[in-house]
Short mmCIF file of C-alpha atoms in Angstrom, two decimals:
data_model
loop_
_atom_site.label_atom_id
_atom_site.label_comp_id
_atom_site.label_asym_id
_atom_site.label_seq_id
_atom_site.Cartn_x
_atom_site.Cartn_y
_atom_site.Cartn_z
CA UNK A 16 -10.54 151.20 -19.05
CA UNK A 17 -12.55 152.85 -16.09
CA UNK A 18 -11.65 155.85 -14.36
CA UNK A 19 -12.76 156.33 -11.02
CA UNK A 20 -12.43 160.13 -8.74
CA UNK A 21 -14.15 161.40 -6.30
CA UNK A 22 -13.14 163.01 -2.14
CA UNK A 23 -11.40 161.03 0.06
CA UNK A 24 -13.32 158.83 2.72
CA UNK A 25 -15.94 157.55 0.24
CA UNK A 26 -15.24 154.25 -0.25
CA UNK A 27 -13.49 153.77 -3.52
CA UNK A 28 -10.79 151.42 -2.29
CA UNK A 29 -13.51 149.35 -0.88
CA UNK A 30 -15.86 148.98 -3.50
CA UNK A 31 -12.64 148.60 -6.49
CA UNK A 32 -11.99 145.69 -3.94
CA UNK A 33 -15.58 144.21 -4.07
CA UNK A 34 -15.68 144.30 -7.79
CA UNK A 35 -12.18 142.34 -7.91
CA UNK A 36 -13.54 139.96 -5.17
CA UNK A 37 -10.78 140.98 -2.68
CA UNK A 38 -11.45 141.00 1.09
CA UNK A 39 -8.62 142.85 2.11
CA UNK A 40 -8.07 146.12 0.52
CA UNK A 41 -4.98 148.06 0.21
CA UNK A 42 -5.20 151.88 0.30
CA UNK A 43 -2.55 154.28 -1.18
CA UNK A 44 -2.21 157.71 -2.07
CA UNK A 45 -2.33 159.97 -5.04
CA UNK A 46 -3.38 157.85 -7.86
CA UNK A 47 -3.84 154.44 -7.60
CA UNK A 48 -3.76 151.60 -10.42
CA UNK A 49 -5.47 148.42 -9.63
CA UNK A 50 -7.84 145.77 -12.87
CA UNK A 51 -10.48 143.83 -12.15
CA UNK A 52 -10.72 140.69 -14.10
CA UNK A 53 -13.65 140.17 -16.56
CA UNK A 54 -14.71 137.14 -17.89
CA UNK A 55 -16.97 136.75 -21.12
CA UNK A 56 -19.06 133.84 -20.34
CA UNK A 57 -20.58 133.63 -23.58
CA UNK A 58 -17.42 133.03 -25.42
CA UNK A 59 -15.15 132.28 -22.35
CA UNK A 60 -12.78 134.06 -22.94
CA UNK A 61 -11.07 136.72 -19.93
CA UNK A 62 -9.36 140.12 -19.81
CA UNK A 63 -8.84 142.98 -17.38
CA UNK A 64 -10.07 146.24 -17.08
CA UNK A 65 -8.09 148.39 -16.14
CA UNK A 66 -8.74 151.08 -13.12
CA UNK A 67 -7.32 154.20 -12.33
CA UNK A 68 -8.16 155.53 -8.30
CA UNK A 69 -7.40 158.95 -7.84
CA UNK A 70 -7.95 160.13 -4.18
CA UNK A 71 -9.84 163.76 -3.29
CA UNK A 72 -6.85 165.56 -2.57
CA UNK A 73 -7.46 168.82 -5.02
CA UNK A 74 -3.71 168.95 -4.97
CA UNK A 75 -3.54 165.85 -6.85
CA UNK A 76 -5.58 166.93 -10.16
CA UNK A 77 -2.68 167.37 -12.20
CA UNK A 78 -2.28 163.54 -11.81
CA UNK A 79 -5.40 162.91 -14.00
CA UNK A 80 -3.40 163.07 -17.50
CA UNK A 81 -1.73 159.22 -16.89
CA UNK A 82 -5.56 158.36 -16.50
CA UNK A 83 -7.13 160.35 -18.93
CA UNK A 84 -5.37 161.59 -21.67
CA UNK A 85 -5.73 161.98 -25.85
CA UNK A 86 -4.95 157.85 -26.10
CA UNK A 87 -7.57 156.32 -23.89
CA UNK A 88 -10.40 159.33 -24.16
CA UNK A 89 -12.80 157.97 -26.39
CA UNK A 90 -12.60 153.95 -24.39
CA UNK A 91 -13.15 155.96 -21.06
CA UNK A 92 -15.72 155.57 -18.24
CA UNK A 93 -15.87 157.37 -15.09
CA UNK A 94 -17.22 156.78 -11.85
CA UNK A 95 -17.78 159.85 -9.18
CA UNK A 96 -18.38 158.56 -5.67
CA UNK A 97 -20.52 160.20 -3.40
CA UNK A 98 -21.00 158.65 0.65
CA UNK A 99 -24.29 158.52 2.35
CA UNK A 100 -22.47 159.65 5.90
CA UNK A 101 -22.37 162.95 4.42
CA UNK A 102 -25.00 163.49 1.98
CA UNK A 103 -24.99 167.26 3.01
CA UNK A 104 -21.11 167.35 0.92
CA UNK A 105 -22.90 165.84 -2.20
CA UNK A 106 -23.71 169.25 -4.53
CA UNK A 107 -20.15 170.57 -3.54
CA UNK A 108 -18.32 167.55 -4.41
CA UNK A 109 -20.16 166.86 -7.60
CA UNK A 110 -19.89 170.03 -8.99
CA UNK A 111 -16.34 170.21 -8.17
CA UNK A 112 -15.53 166.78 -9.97
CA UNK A 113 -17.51 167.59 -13.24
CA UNK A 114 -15.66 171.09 -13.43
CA UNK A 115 -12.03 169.39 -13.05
CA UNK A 116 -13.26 166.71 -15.39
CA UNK A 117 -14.68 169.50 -18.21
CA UNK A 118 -11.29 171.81 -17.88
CA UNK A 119 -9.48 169.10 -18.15
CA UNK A 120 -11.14 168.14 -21.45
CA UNK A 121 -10.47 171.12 -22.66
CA UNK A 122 -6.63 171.07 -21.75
CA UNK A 123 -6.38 167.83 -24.21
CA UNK A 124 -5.20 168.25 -27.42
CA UNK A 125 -7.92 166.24 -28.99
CA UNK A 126 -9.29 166.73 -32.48
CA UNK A 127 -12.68 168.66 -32.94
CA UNK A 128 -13.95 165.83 -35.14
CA UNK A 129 -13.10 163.16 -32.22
CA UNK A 130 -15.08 165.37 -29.31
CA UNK A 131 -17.90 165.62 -31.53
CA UNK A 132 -17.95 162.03 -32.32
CA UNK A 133 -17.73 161.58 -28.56
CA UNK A 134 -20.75 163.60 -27.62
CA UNK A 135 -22.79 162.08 -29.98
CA UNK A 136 -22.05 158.75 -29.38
CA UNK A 137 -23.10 159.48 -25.41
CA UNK A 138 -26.47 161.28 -27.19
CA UNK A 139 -27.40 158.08 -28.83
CA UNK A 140 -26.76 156.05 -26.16
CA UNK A 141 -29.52 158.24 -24.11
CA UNK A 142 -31.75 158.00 -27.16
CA UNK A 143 -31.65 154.14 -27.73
CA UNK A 144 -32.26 153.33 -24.56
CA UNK A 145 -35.00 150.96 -24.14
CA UNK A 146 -36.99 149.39 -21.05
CA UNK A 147 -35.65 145.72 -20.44
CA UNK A 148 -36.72 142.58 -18.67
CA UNK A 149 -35.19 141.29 -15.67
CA UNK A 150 -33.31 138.99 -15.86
CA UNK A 151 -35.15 136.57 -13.37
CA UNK A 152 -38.07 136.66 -16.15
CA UNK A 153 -36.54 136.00 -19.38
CA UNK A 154 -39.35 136.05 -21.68
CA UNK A 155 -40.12 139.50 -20.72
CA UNK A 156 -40.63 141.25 -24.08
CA UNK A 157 -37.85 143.29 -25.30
CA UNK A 158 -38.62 146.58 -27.55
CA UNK A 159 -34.69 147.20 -29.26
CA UNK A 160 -31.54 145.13 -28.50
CA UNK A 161 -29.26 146.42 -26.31
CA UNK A 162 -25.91 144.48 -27.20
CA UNK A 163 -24.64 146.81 -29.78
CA UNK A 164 -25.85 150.30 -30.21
CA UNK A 165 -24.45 150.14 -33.81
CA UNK A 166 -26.54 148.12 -34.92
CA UNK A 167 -30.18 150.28 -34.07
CA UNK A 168 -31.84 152.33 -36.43
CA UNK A 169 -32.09 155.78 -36.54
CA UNK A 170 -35.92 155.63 -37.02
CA UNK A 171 -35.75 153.55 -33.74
CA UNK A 172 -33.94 156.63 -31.92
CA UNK A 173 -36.31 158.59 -29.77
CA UNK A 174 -35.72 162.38 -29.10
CA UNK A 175 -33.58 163.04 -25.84
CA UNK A 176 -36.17 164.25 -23.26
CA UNK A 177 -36.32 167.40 -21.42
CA UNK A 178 -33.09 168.82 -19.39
CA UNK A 179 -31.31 165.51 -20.27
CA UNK A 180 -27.37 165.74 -21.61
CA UNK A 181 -27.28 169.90 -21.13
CA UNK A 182 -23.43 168.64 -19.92
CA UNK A 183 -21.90 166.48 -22.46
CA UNK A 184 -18.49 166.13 -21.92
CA UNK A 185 -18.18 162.50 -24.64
CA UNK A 186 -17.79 160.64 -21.37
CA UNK A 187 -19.69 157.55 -19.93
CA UNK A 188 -19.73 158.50 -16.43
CA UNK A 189 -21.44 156.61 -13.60
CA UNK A 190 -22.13 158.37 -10.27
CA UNK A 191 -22.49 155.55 -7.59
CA UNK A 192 -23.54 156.62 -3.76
CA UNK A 193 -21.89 154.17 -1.40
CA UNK A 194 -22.75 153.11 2.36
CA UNK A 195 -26.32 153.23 1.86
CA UNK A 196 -25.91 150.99 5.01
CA UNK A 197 -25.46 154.60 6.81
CA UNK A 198 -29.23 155.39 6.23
CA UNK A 199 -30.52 153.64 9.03
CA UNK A 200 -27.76 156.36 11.69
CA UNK A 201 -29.10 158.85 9.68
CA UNK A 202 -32.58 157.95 10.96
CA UNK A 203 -31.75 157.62 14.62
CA UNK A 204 -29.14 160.30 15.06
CA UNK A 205 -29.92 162.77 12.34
CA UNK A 206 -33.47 162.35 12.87
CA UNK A 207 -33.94 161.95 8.75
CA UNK A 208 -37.23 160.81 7.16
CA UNK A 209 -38.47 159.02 3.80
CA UNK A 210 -38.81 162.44 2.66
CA UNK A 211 -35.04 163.32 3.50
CA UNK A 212 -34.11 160.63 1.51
CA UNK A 213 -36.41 161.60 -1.69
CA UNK A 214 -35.62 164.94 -1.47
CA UNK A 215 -31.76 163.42 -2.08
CA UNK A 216 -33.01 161.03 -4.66
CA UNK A 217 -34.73 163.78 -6.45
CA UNK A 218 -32.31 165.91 -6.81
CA UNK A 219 -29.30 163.90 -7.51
CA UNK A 220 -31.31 162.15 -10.17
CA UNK A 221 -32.00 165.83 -11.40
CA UNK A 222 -28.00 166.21 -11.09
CA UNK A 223 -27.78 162.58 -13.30
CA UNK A 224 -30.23 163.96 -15.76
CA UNK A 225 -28.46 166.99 -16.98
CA UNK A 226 -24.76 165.61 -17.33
CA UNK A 227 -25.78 162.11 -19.00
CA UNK A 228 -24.62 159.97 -15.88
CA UNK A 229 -25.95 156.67 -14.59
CA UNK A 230 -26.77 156.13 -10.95
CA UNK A 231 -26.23 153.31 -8.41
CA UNK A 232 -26.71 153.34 -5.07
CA UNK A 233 -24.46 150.64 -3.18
CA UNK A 234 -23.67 149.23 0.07
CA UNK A 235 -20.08 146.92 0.45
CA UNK A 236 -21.30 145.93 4.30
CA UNK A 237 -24.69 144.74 2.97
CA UNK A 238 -23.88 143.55 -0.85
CA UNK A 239 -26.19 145.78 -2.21
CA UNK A 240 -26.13 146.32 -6.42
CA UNK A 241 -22.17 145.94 -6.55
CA UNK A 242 -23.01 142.69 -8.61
CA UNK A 243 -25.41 145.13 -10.52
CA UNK A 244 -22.51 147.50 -10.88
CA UNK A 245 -20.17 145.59 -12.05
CA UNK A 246 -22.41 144.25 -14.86
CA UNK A 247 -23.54 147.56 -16.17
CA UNK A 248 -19.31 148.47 -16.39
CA UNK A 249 -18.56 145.63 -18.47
CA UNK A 250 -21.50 146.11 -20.56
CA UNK A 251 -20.93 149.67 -20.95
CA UNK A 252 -17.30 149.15 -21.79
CA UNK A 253 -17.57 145.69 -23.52
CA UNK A 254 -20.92 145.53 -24.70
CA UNK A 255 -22.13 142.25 -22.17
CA UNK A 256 -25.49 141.72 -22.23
CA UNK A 257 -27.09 143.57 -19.26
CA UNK A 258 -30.84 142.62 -18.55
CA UNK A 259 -31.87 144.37 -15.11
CA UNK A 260 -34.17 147.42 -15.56
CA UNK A 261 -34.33 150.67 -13.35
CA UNK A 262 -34.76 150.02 -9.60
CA UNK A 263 -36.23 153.16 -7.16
CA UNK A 264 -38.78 150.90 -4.60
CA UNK A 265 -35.85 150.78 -2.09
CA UNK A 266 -34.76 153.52 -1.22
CA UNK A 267 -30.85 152.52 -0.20
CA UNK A 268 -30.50 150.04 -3.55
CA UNK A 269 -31.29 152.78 -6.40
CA UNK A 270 -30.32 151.80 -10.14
CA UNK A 271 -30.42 154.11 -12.92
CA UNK A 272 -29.00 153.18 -16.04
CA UNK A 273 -28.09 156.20 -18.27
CA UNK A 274 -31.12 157.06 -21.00
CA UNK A 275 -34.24 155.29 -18.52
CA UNK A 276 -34.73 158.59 -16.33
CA UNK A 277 -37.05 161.81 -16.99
CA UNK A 278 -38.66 164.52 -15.23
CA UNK A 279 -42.03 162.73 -15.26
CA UNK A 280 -40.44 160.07 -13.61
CA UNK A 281 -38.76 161.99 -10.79
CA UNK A 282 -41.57 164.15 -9.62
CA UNK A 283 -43.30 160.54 -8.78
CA UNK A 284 -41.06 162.19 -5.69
CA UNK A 285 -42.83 164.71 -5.08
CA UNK A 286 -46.25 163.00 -3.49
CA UNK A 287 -44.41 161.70 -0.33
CA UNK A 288 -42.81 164.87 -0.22
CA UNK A 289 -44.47 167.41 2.60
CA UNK A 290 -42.33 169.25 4.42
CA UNK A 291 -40.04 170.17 2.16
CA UNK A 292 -40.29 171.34 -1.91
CA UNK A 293 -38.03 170.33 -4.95
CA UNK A 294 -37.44 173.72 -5.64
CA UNK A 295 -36.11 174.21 -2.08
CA UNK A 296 -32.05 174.81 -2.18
CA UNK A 297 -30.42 171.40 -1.59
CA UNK A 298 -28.11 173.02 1.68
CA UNK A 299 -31.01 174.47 3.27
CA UNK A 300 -32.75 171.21 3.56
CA UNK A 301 -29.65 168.54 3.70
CA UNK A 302 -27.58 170.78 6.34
CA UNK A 303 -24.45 169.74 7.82
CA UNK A 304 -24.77 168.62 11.14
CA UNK A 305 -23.29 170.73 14.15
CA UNK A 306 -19.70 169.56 15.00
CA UNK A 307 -19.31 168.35 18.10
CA UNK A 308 -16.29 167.81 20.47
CA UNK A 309 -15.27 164.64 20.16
CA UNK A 310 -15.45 162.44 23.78
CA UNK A 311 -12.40 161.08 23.88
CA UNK A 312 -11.06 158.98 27.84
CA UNK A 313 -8.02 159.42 26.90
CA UNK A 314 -5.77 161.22 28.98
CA UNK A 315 -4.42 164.70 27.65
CA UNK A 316 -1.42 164.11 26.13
CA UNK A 317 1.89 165.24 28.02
CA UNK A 318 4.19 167.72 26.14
CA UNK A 319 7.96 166.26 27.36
CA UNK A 320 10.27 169.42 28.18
CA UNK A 321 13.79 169.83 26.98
CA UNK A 322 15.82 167.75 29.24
CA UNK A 323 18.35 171.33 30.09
CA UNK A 324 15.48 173.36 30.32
CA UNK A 325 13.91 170.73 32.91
CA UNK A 326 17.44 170.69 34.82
CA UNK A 327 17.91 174.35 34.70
CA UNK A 328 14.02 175.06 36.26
CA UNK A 329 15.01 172.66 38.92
CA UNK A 330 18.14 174.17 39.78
CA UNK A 331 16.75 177.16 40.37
CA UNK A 332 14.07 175.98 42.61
CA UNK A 333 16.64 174.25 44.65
CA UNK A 334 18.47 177.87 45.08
CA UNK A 335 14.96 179.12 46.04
CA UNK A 336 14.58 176.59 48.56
CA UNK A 337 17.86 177.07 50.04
CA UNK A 338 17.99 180.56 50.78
CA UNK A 339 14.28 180.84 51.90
CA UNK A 340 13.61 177.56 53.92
CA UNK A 341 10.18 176.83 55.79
CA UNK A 342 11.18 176.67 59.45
CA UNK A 343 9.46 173.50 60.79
CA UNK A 344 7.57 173.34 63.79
CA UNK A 345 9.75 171.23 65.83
CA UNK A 346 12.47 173.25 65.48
CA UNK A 347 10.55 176.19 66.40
CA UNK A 348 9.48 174.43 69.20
CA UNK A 349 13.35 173.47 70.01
CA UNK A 350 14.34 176.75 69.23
CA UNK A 351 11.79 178.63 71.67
CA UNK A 352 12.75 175.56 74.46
CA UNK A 353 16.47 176.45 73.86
CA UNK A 354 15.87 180.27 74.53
CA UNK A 355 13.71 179.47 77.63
CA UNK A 356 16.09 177.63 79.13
CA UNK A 357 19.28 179.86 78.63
CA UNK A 358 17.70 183.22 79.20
CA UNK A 359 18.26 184.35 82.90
CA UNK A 360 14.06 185.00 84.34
CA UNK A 361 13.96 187.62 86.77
CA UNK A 362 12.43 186.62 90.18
CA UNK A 363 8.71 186.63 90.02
CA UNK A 364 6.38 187.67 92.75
CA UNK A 365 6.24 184.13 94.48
CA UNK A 366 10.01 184.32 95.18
CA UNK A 367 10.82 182.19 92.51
CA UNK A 368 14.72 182.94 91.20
CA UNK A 369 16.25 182.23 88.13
CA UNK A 370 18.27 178.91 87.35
CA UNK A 371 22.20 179.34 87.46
CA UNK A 372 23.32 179.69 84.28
CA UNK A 373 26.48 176.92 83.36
CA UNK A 374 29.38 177.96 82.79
CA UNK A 375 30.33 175.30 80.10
CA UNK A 376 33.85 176.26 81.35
CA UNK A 377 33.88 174.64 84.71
CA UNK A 378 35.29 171.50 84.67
CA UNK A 379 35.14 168.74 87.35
CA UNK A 380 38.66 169.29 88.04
CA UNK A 381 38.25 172.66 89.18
CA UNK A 382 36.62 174.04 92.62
CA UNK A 383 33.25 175.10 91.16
CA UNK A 384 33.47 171.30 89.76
CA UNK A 385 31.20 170.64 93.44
CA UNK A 386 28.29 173.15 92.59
CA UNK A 387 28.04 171.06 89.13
CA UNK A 388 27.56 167.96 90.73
CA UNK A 389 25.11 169.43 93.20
CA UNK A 390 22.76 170.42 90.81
CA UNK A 391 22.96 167.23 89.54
CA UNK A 392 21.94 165.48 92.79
CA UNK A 393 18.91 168.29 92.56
CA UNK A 394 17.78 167.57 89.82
CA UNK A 395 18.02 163.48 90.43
CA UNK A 396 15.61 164.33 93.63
CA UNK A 397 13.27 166.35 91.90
CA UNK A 398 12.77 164.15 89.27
CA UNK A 399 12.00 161.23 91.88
CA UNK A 400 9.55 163.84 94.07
CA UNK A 401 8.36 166.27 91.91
CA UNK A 402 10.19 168.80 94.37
CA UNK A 403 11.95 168.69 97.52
CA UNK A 404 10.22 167.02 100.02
CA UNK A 405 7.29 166.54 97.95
CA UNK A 406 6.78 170.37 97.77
CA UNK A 407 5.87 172.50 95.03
CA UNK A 408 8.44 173.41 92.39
CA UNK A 409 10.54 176.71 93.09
CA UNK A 410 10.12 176.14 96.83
CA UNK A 411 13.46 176.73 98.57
CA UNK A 412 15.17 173.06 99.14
CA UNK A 413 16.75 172.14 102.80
CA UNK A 414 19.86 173.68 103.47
CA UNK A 415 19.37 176.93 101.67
CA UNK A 416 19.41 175.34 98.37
CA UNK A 417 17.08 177.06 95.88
CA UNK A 418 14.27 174.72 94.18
CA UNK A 419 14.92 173.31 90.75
CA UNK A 420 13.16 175.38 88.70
CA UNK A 421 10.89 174.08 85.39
CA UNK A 422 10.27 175.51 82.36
CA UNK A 423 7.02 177.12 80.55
CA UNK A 424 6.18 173.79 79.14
CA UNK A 425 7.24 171.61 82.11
CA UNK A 426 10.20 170.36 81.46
CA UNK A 427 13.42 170.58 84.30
CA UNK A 428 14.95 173.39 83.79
CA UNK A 429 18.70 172.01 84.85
CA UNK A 430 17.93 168.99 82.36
CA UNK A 431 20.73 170.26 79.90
CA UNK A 432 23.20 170.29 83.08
CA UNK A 433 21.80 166.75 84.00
CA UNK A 434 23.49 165.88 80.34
CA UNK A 435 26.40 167.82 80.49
CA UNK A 436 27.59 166.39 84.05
CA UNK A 437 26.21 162.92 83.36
CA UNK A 438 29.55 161.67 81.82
CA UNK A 439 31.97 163.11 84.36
CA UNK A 440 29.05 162.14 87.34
CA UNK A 441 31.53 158.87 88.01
CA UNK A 442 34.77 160.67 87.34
CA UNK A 443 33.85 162.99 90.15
CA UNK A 444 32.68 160.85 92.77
CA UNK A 445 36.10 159.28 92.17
CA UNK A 446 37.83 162.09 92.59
CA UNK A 447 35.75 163.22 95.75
CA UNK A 448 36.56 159.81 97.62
CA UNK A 449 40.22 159.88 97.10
CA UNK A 450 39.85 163.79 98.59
CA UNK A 451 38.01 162.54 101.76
CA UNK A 452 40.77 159.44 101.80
CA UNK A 453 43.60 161.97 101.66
CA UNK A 454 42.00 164.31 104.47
CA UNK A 455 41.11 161.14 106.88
CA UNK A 456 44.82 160.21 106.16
CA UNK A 457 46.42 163.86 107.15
CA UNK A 458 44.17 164.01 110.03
CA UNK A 459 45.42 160.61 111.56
CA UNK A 460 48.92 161.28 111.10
CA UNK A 461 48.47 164.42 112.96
CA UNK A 462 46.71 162.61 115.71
#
């Protein structure tokens, strides 16, 4: 059975798909249960592993007792995931994982007897470890067999080496870094160097070192050691033969196997390393980057009102508008025309007299009717001429009649009695002619 736990956004859907040769993973929530089929091609025979996914919610931790309980601890591995986008997070989340894992070790009601036999059985498979061949050369020598740990001496066993195990928590626990792919961003936008990324090597090989862990470093995008990886699982779990020694030339396809590693083999880290110590703190050299405001084109999103509250707020500008309405400039303009035109002018210093106002009383029927009309033939004349007999407005008209007089802005000043006699104009040249018929009739009769 493997166990596998570690923060969210690391990549442990996609890698549990790449070991079970699926292209398109599914991701859930919580705790996840997925297998991954191994086949024994020695004896061809096939079974599945089992795998547990818990995500890096801390909320969920009380979900790791289906996964790892007093049944299954002693036939356990884990695997902590750790991503190279943020290799700032990776002492945090570590530390965090191996404390949840420890306490909840501790909360199992296991026998004393079986955690012992546990913790030793991790301590001899440090101490039997032994440097392989690859398996491209097969007839590389081989100092112990590695197929069954039962089966080595205990003359053979060699004495754990310095700071390695200090944790033991009876668990076979792999640590694997994924999207080593990243490395090349954190070059150009991070402005990393090789000794960045030994300084990280160094010290989570350290980290590896202390609590008995293996290490891989993987990439999904670029197939890089998940065949590796999933060799070293079955082997670990079923005993399989694995072959392939410790890899640390390339720096984003690491491979420690649990036992190989040593301080004398880490501070080979420490030559290319210049600018920055081992003994530094991890944070102060692998800081967290700024955050910046994400650049997004998007438009800002539009926050709908309640539809009431939207009716209401127009309802009341509506009321506004009514009661205090902008006057427009036409109908200033018609307004200030209007007044001209009925307010009586007083006579100016050329002579000039104010327009009769209209009675809108008088009728054509009615004696005045004539003085209507009049001012109607005025106005027809002055409109031709400009003025009575081509003279200037205002001047006093033939036969005593008084110039039609204009307005500040040109205009006639009799043109709203030119309207208002227009209509009758025919009615009372009727009329008229049967008056002068009438009279010519009288007149004759007399004779």
């Amino acid at each position: 059975m493997s166990f596998k736990s570690s923060d969210n956004a690391t990549g442990k859907t996609t890698l549990i798909a790449k070991l079970q040769g699926v292209e398109d993973p599914k991701k859930g929530s919580g705790l996840e249960y997925a297998y991954i089929d191994v086949k024994d091609e020695y004896r061809d025979d096939m079974t599945r592993l089992g795998v547990w996914v818990l995500d890096g919610d801390p909320g969920h931790t009380n979900l790791l007792h289906y996964a790892l309980n007093e049944t299954n601890y002693a036939h356990t591995l884990v695997i902590l995931t750790v991503s190279m986008t943020q290799p700032w997070g990776w002492m945090e989340q570590l530390n965090h994982w191996i404390k949840v894992l420890a306490q909840h070790i501790e909360s199992l009601q296991l026998d004393a007897k079986e955690k012992e036999a546990a913790r030793q059985r991790l301590t001899t498979t440090w101490q039997s470890y032994c440097e392989v061949g690859d398996d491209l050369d097969p007839g590389s020598p081989v100092k112990r067999t590695m197929h069954n740990n039962n089966s080595i001496d205990e003359d053979d066993l060699l004495p754990l080496t310095e700071d390695a195990l200090i944790t033991n928590l009876g668990l076979d626990i792999v640590v694997v870094v994924t999207k080593t792919d990243y490395m090349t961003t954190l070059e150009k936008e991070y402005e990393y160097r090789d000794e960045h990324f030994d300084f990280i090597q160094q010290w989570i090989r350290n980290f590896c070192l202390r609590h008995g862990t293996s290490l891989f470093y993987t990439s999904v995008k670029e197939d890089k050691n998940c065949d590796l990886l999933y060799k070293y699982l079955t082997h670990r779990i079923y005993g399989l033969p694995f072959r392939t020694p410790a890899l640390v030339v390339e720096k984003d396809a690491v491979l420690i196997p649990a036992g190989w590693d040593s301080l004398k083999k880490i501070s080979i880290l420490y030559e290319n390393m210049h600018a920055v110590k081992a003994e530094n703190h991890y944070t102060d050299i692998i800081k967290a980057p700024p955050t910046r405001k994400a650049v997004s084109n998007r438009e800002a999103e539009v926050q709908t009102e309640d539809e009431q509250a939207f009716l209401a707020r127009q309802q009341e500008i509506l009321k506004q508008g009514g009661q205090v309405r902008g006057e427009s400039p036409l109908r200033s303009q018609s307004a200030n025309s209007s007044a001209s035109k009925s307010t009586p002018r007083t006579p100016g210093p050329t002579g000039q007299s104010s327009p009769k106002k209209i009675d809108p009383k008088l009728t054509p029927a009615t004696p005045g009717g004539e003085g209507v009309l009049a001012n109607f033939f005025n106005s027809l004349l002055h409109k031709k001429s400009g003025g009575p007999a081509g003279g200037p407005a205002g001047a006093s008209s033939p036969g005593g009649g008084m110039g039609t007089p204009r307005s500040s802005n040109g205009t006639d000043g009799l043109i709203n009695a030119e309207k208002l006699v227009r209509s009758d104009a025919a009615a009372e040249l009727d009329r008229l002619s049967r008056s002068v018929k009438k009279d010519i009739d009288m007149s004759q009769s007399e004779c």
